[in-house]
Every structure is written in C-alpha cells, then in structure tokens.
Amino acid sequence: MLCRYLNARAADFLRSLRLHSESGADADDAAEAARLLRRSARRISGALYVYRPLTDTEWADQLRAELAWLSGTLAREHAYAARLARLRGALH
C-alpha cells in the first residue's frame, strides 16, 4: 500500500516538474507548477514520516531533508512571485 502511494505521489511530482520546465516565461503556469511540486514534496515527506518504521530510516530521513529543502525553495519562489505581482500592480 505504501509503495503504491509513494509511486503515485512520485508520478505527480514528475508531472509537476515537467510542467514547471515547460512553463517558460508564463508566470502563472510556473507558479501553479511550483505549487503542485511543493504539494507533492510535502505529501511524500509526510508519508515517509508516518511510515518511517516500515522504511530504511536513514534513506527516509535523507529524502525528507531534501524534500524539506525543496519545499522551502518553492515557498520562496511563491513569495517572490507574489511580490512581483504587487510591484507590477503598483507600477501600473
């Protein structure tokens, strides 16, 4: 059951990553792709935390640390996009 769930979330992550790379200069598409990437990363990390006793704990902890870093990076991207939108609105 855990394997199936993680495979599904990994597929969501990879689809979001592809969407992000294909978004190009479209800020709205890039923001949506970043949101989906962050959601997938949080869900994978959460599942690894809950089912930690069933996994190789060293591997799960390392992956969770990397996912936390990615989620933080994507959160900053979201904050920067919001600031840019406010700045553009103020300039108009």
N, CA, C and O atoms as a DFTB+ gen file, in Angstrom:
368 C
 N C O
     1  1       0.821      -1.185       0.000
     2  2       0.000       0.000       0.000
     3  2       0.879       1.268       0.000
     4  3       0.624       2.202      -0.760
     5  1       1.908       1.290       0.854
     6  2       2.808       2.440       0.915
     7  2       3.532       2.632      -0.412
     8  3       3.672       3.756      -0.895
     9  1       3.981       1.547      -0.986
    10  2       4.697       1.620      -2.263
    11  2       3.798       2.224      -3.345
    12  3       4.242       3.074      -4.117
    13  1       2.565       1.795      -3.401
    14  2       1.620       2.314      -4.400
    15  2       1.393       3.818      -4.191
    16  3       1.372       4.589      -5.150
    17  1       1.223       4.221      -2.925
    18  2       1.005       5.636      -2.621
    19  2       2.222       6.478      -3.017
    20  3       2.084       7.523      -3.653
    21  1       3.418       6.007      -2.631
    22  2       4.631       6.761      -2.968
    23  2       4.856       6.822      -4.471
    24  3       5.316       7.840      -4.988
    25  1       4.538       5.745      -5.177
    26  2       4.658       5.765      -6.640
    27  2       3.720       6.789      -7.260
    28  3       4.099       7.502      -8.189
    29  1       2.505       6.862      -6.751
    30  2       1.539       7.834      -7.274
    31  2       2.005       9.266      -6.994
    32  3       1.903      10.129      -7.865
    33  1       2.513       9.523      -5.788
    34  2       2.988      10.867      -5.451
    35  2       4.250      11.214      -6.237
    36  3       4.440      12.368      -6.621
    37  1       5.104      10.238      -6.477
    38  2       6.299      10.475      -7.290
    39  2       5.895      10.814      -8.724
    40  3       6.503      11.680      -9.352
    41  1       4.875      10.136      -9.242
    42  2       4.381      10.449     -10.588
    43  2       3.824      11.871     -10.627
    44  3       4.064      12.600     -11.589
    45  1       3.082      12.275      -9.589
    46  2       2.585      13.655      -9.505
    47  2       3.742      14.646      -9.498
    48  3       3.701      15.676     -10.172
    49  1       4.769      14.319      -8.729
    50  2       5.953      15.185      -8.637
    51  2       6.613      15.342     -10.000
    52  3       6.944      16.454     -10.411
    53  1       6.802      14.237     -10.692
    54  2       7.465      14.290     -12.003
    55  2       6.633      15.037     -13.033
    56  3       7.180      15.764     -13.861
    57  1       5.308      14.865     -12.991
    58  2       4.439      15.622     -13.902
    59  2       4.543      17.120     -13.615
    60  3       4.604      17.931     -14.540
    61  1       4.563      17.477     -12.350
    62  2       4.676      18.880     -11.969
    63  2       6.026      19.450     -12.377
    64  3       6.116      20.599     -12.809
    65  1       7.065      18.652     -12.242
    66  2       8.400      19.086     -12.649
    67  2       8.440      19.341     -14.152
    68  3       9.020      20.331     -14.597
    69  1       7.833      18.461     -14.930
    70  2       7.779      18.654     -16.383
    71  2       6.978      19.914     -16.721
    72  3       7.384      20.700     -17.577
    73  1       5.840      20.104     -16.045
    74  2       5.021      21.294     -16.260
    75  2       5.808      22.558     -15.930
    76  3       5.698      23.564     -16.631
    77  1       6.599      22.505     -14.866
    78  2       7.401      23.664     -14.476
    79  2       8.456      23.981     -15.535
    80  3       8.680      25.145     -15.866
    81  1       9.093      22.955     -16.058
    82  2      10.135      23.196     -17.067
    83  2       9.531      23.662     -18.390
    84  3      10.189      24.372     -19.151
    85  1       8.304      23.277     -18.669
    86  2       7.649      23.675     -19.915
    87  2       6.947      25.024     -19.814
    88  3       6.513      25.568     -20.829
    89  1       6.828      25.572     -18.602
    90  2       6.077      26.817     -18.429
    91  2       6.790      28.011     -19.042
    92  3       6.144      28.981     -19.437
    93  1       8.118      27.950     -19.126
    94  2       8.873      29.035     -19.757
    95  2       8.646      30.363     -19.083
    96  3       8.805      30.488     -17.869
    97  1       8.271      31.366     -19.871
    98  2       8.105      32.726     -19.352
    99  2       6.721      32.970     -18.771
   100  3       6.465      34.047     -18.232
   101  1       5.833      32.008     -18.867
   102  2       4.470      32.178     -18.349
   103  2       4.496      32.068     -16.822
   104  3       4.619      30.975     -16.271
   105  1       4.382      33.193     -16.163
   106  2       4.496      33.239     -14.698
   107  2       3.365      32.484     -14.014
   108  3       3.584      31.853     -12.979
   109  1       2.162      32.538     -14.574
   110  2       1.035      31.848     -13.938
   111  2       1.210      30.337     -13.981
   112  3       0.964      29.648     -12.991
   113  1       1.638      29.824     -15.133
   114  2       1.874      28.382     -15.242
   115  2       3.023      27.933     -14.348
   116  3       2.959      26.870     -13.731
   117  1       4.061      28.738     -14.279
   118  2       5.205      28.402     -13.425
   119  2       4.799      28.394     -11.961
   120  3       5.235      27.526     -11.205
   121  1       3.974      29.343     -11.553
   122  2       3.512      29.406     -10.162
   123  2       2.646      28.198      -9.827
   124  3       2.780      27.620      -8.748
   125  1       1.771      27.819     -10.730
   126  2       0.922      26.641     -10.493
   127  2       1.764      25.377     -10.436
   128  3       1.527      24.518      -9.587
   129  1       2.735      25.250     -11.318
   130  2       3.608      24.076     -11.311
   131  2       4.421      24.016     -10.017
   132  3       4.605      22.940      -9.449
   133  1       4.903      25.160      -9.554
   134  2       5.658      25.196      -8.293
   135  2       4.773      24.802      -7.125
   136  3       5.221      24.105      -6.215
   137  1       3.527      25.238      -7.140
   138  2       2.583      24.857      -6.080
   139  2       2.347      23.360      -6.077
   140  3       2.316      22.736      -5.016
   141  1       2.179      22.778      -7.258
   142  2       1.969      21.329      -7.354
   143  2       3.220      20.559      -6.941
   144  3       3.120      19.513      -6.300
   145  1       4.390      21.064      -7.300
   146  2       5.641      20.428      -6.875
   147  2       5.757      20.428      -5.355
   148  3       6.104      19.416      -4.747
   149  1       5.465      21.564      -4.758
   150  2       5.564      21.671      -3.299
   151  2       4.573      20.742      -2.612
   152  3       4.900      20.100      -1.614
   153  1       3.358      20.675      -3.153
   154  2       2.349      19.779      -2.572
   155  2       2.801      18.333      -2.657
   156  3       2.662      17.586      -1.688
   157  1       3.335      17.928      -3.791
   158  2       3.815      16.552      -3.940
   159  2       4.958      16.260      -2.975
   160  3       5.000      15.196      -2.356
   161  1       5.877      17.199      -2.850
   162  2       7.011      17.007      -1.941
   163  2       6.537      16.868      -0.500
   164  3       7.036      16.016       0.235
   165  1       5.580      17.696      -0.088
   166  2       5.060      17.610       1.281
   167  2       4.348      16.286       1.525
   168  3       4.480      15.694       2.596
   169  1       3.603      15.827       0.544
   170  2       2.883      14.556       0.713
   171  2       3.837      13.368       0.801
   172  3       3.637      12.464       1.613
   173  1       4.860      13.370      -0.024
   174  2       5.860      12.292       0.038
   175  2       6.558      12.328       1.391
   176  3       6.720      11.296       2.042
   177  1       6.968      13.516       1.808
   178  2       7.654      13.665       3.091
   179  2       6.761      13.216       4.250
   180  3       7.224      12.545       5.173
   181  1       5.505      13.583       4.197
   182  2       4.572      13.185       5.248
   183  2       4.391      11.682       5.325
   184  3       4.355      11.108       6.413
   185  1       4.277      11.047       4.173
   186  2       4.134       9.587       4.151
   187  2       5.388       8.912       4.690
   188  3       5.295       7.922       5.416
   189  1       6.553       9.435       4.342
   190  2       7.799       8.859       4.857
   191  2       7.908       9.042       6.365
   192  3       8.462       8.183       7.051
   193  1       7.391      10.137       6.886
   194  2       7.414      10.360       8.327
   195  2       6.481       9.383       9.043
   196  3       6.864       8.748      10.026
   197  1       5.267       9.275       8.541
   198  2       4.273       8.409       9.185
   199  2       4.700       6.944       9.144
   200  3       4.565       6.222      10.131
   201  1       5.212       6.516       8.003
   202  2       5.566       5.109       7.823
   203  2       7.063       4.870       7.976
   204  3       7.592       3.888       7.455
   205  1       7.742       5.755       8.682
   206  2       9.189       5.647       8.880
   207  2       9.618       4.274       9.393
   208  3      10.619       3.744       8.912
   209  1       8.900       3.673      10.354
   210  2       9.332       2.354      10.841
   211  2       9.314       1.256       9.772
   212  3       9.966       0.224       9.930
   213  1       8.575       1.477       8.693
   214  2       8.484       0.466       7.639
   215  2       9.535       0.649       6.552
   216  3       9.649      -0.175       5.645
   217  1      10.296       1.726       6.646
   218  2      11.281       2.023       5.603
   219  2      12.690       1.953       6.185
   220  3      12.882       1.785       7.389
   221  1      13.644       2.084       5.313
   222  2      15.033       2.260       5.736
   223  2      15.103       3.670       6.305
   224  3      15.036       4.639       5.549
   225  1      15.237       3.806       7.613
   226  2      15.107       5.105       8.258
   227  2      16.160       6.107       7.796
   228  3      15.857       7.293       7.661
   229  1      17.366       5.666       7.558
   230  2      18.412       6.587       7.092
   231  2      18.040       7.160       5.724
   232  3      18.159       8.364       5.495
   233  1      17.596       6.300       4.830
   234  2      17.171       6.740       3.493
   235  2      15.989       7.690       3.594
   236  3      15.978       8.745       2.959
   237  1      14.980       7.313       4.402
   238  2      13.782       8.142       4.535
   239  2      14.122       9.507       5.114
   240  3      13.593      10.521       4.658
   241  1      15.000       9.545       6.114
   242  2      15.365      10.814       6.727
   243  2      16.137      11.708       5.756
   244  3      15.924      12.920       5.731
   245  1      17.020      11.128       4.968
   246  2      17.770      11.913       3.980
   247  2      16.826      12.470       2.919
   248  3      16.933      13.634       2.535
   249  1      15.912      11.643       2.454
   250  2      14.962      12.092       1.438
   251  2      14.052      13.171       2.002
   252  3      13.755      14.149       1.317
   253  1      13.610      13.007       3.235
   254  2      12.751      14.015       3.855
   255  2      13.496      15.349       3.986
   256  3      12.901      16.409       3.790
   257  1      14.782      15.303       4.312
   258  2      15.562      16.535       4.425
   259  2      15.655      17.235       3.064
   260  3      15.523      18.456       2.984
   261  1      15.877      16.477       2.017
   262  2      15.946      17.063       0.671
   263  2      14.592      17.621       0.246
   264  3      14.524      18.684      -0.370
   265  1      13.527      16.917       0.568
   266  2      12.184      17.399       0.230
   267  2      11.846      18.660       1.019
   268  3      11.171      19.548       0.497
   269  1      12.299      18.752       2.258
   270  2      12.074      19.958       3.056
   271  2      12.810      21.139       2.430
   272  3      12.268      22.242       2.354
   273  1      14.045      20.908       1.982
   274  2      14.794      21.964       1.319
   275  2      14.060      22.422       0.053
   276  3      13.920      23.621      -0.190
   277  1      13.594      21.460      -0.748
   278  2      12.886      21.794      -1.982
   279  2      11.609      22.563      -1.674
   280  3      11.306      23.557      -2.334
   281  1      10.869      22.115      -0.689
   282  2       9.634      22.801      -0.320
   283  2       9.908      24.234       0.119
   284  3       9.162      25.147      -0.236
   285  1      10.972      24.433       0.886
   286  2      11.345      25.788       1.293
   287  2      11.731      26.667       0.116
   288  3      11.364      27.841       0.064
   289  1      12.461      26.106      -0.819
   290  2      12.851      26.839      -2.017
   291  2      11.624      27.228      -2.839
   292  3      11.532      28.352      -3.333
   293  1      10.695      26.305      -2.980
   294  2       9.474      26.589      -3.735
   295  2       8.595      27.607      -3.008
   296  3       7.906      28.401      -3.649
   297  1       8.616      27.586      -1.692
   298  2       7.850      28.578      -0.930
   299  2       8.423      29.975      -1.172
   300  3       7.671      30.940      -1.312
   301  1       9.751      30.083      -1.221
   302  2      10.365      31.380      -1.514
   303  2      10.015      31.835      -2.925
   304  3       9.775      33.021      -3.153
   305  1       9.983      30.901      -3.874
   306  2       9.612      31.258      -5.246
   307  2       8.193      31.824      -5.273
   308  3       7.918      32.805      -5.965
   309  1       7.301      31.198      -4.516
   310  2       5.914      31.677      -4.446
   311  2       5.871      33.083      -3.844
   312  3       5.150      33.950      -4.339
   313  1       6.636      33.305      -2.786
   314  2       6.663      34.626      -2.153
   315  2       7.227      35.683      -3.111
   316  3       6.725      36.806      -3.160
   317  1       8.262      35.327      -3.864
   318  2       8.843      36.267      -4.820
   319  2       7.854      36.586      -5.943
   320  3       7.768      37.730      -6.389
   321  1       7.121      35.590      -6.393
   322  2       6.123      35.817      -7.448
   323  2       5.019      36.750      -6.942
   324  3       4.553      37.622      -7.676
   325  1       4.607      36.566      -5.693
   326  2       3.577      37.442      -5.119
   327  2       4.093      38.870      -5.003
   328  3       3.361      39.818      -5.287
   329  1       5.341      39.032      -4.590
   330  2       5.935      40.378      -4.504
   331  2       6.024      41.022      -5.880
   332  3       5.754      42.213      -6.036
   333  1       6.402      40.233      -6.869
   334  2       6.492      40.758      -8.228
   335  2       5.123      41.215      -8.718
   336  3       5.007      42.265      -9.348
   337  1       4.096      40.437      -8.432
   338  2       2.748      40.827      -8.850
   339  2       2.325      42.128      -8.165
   340  3       1.725      42.997      -8.799
   341  1       2.634      42.264      -6.876
   342  2       2.295      43.511      -6.177
   343  2       3.076      44.689      -6.735
   344  3       2.534      45.785      -6.876
   345  1       4.337      44.471      -7.051
   346  2       5.169      45.532      -7.618
   347  2       4.636      45.958      -8.979
   348  3       4.536      47.150      -9.267
   349  1       4.298      44.992      -9.805
   350  2       3.745      45.345     -11.138
   351  2       2.431      46.091     -10.995
   352  3       2.171      47.046     -11.726
   353  1       1.603      45.657     -10.055
   354  2       0.342      46.355      -9.810
   355  2       0.565      47.784      -9.357
   356  3      -0.160      48.689      -9.773
   357  1       1.552      47.994      -8.517
   358  2       1.850      49.341      -8.033
   359  2       2.407      50.227      -9.151
   360  3       2.148      51.430      -9.186
   361  1       3.162      49.631     -10.049
   362  2       3.740      50.400     -11.156
   363  2       2.689      50.811     -12.176
   364  3       2.852      51.824     -12.856
   365  1       1.627      50.046     -12.290
   366  2       0.575      50.410     -13.240
   367  2      -0.329      51.432     -12.608
   368  3      -1.288      51.880     -13.236
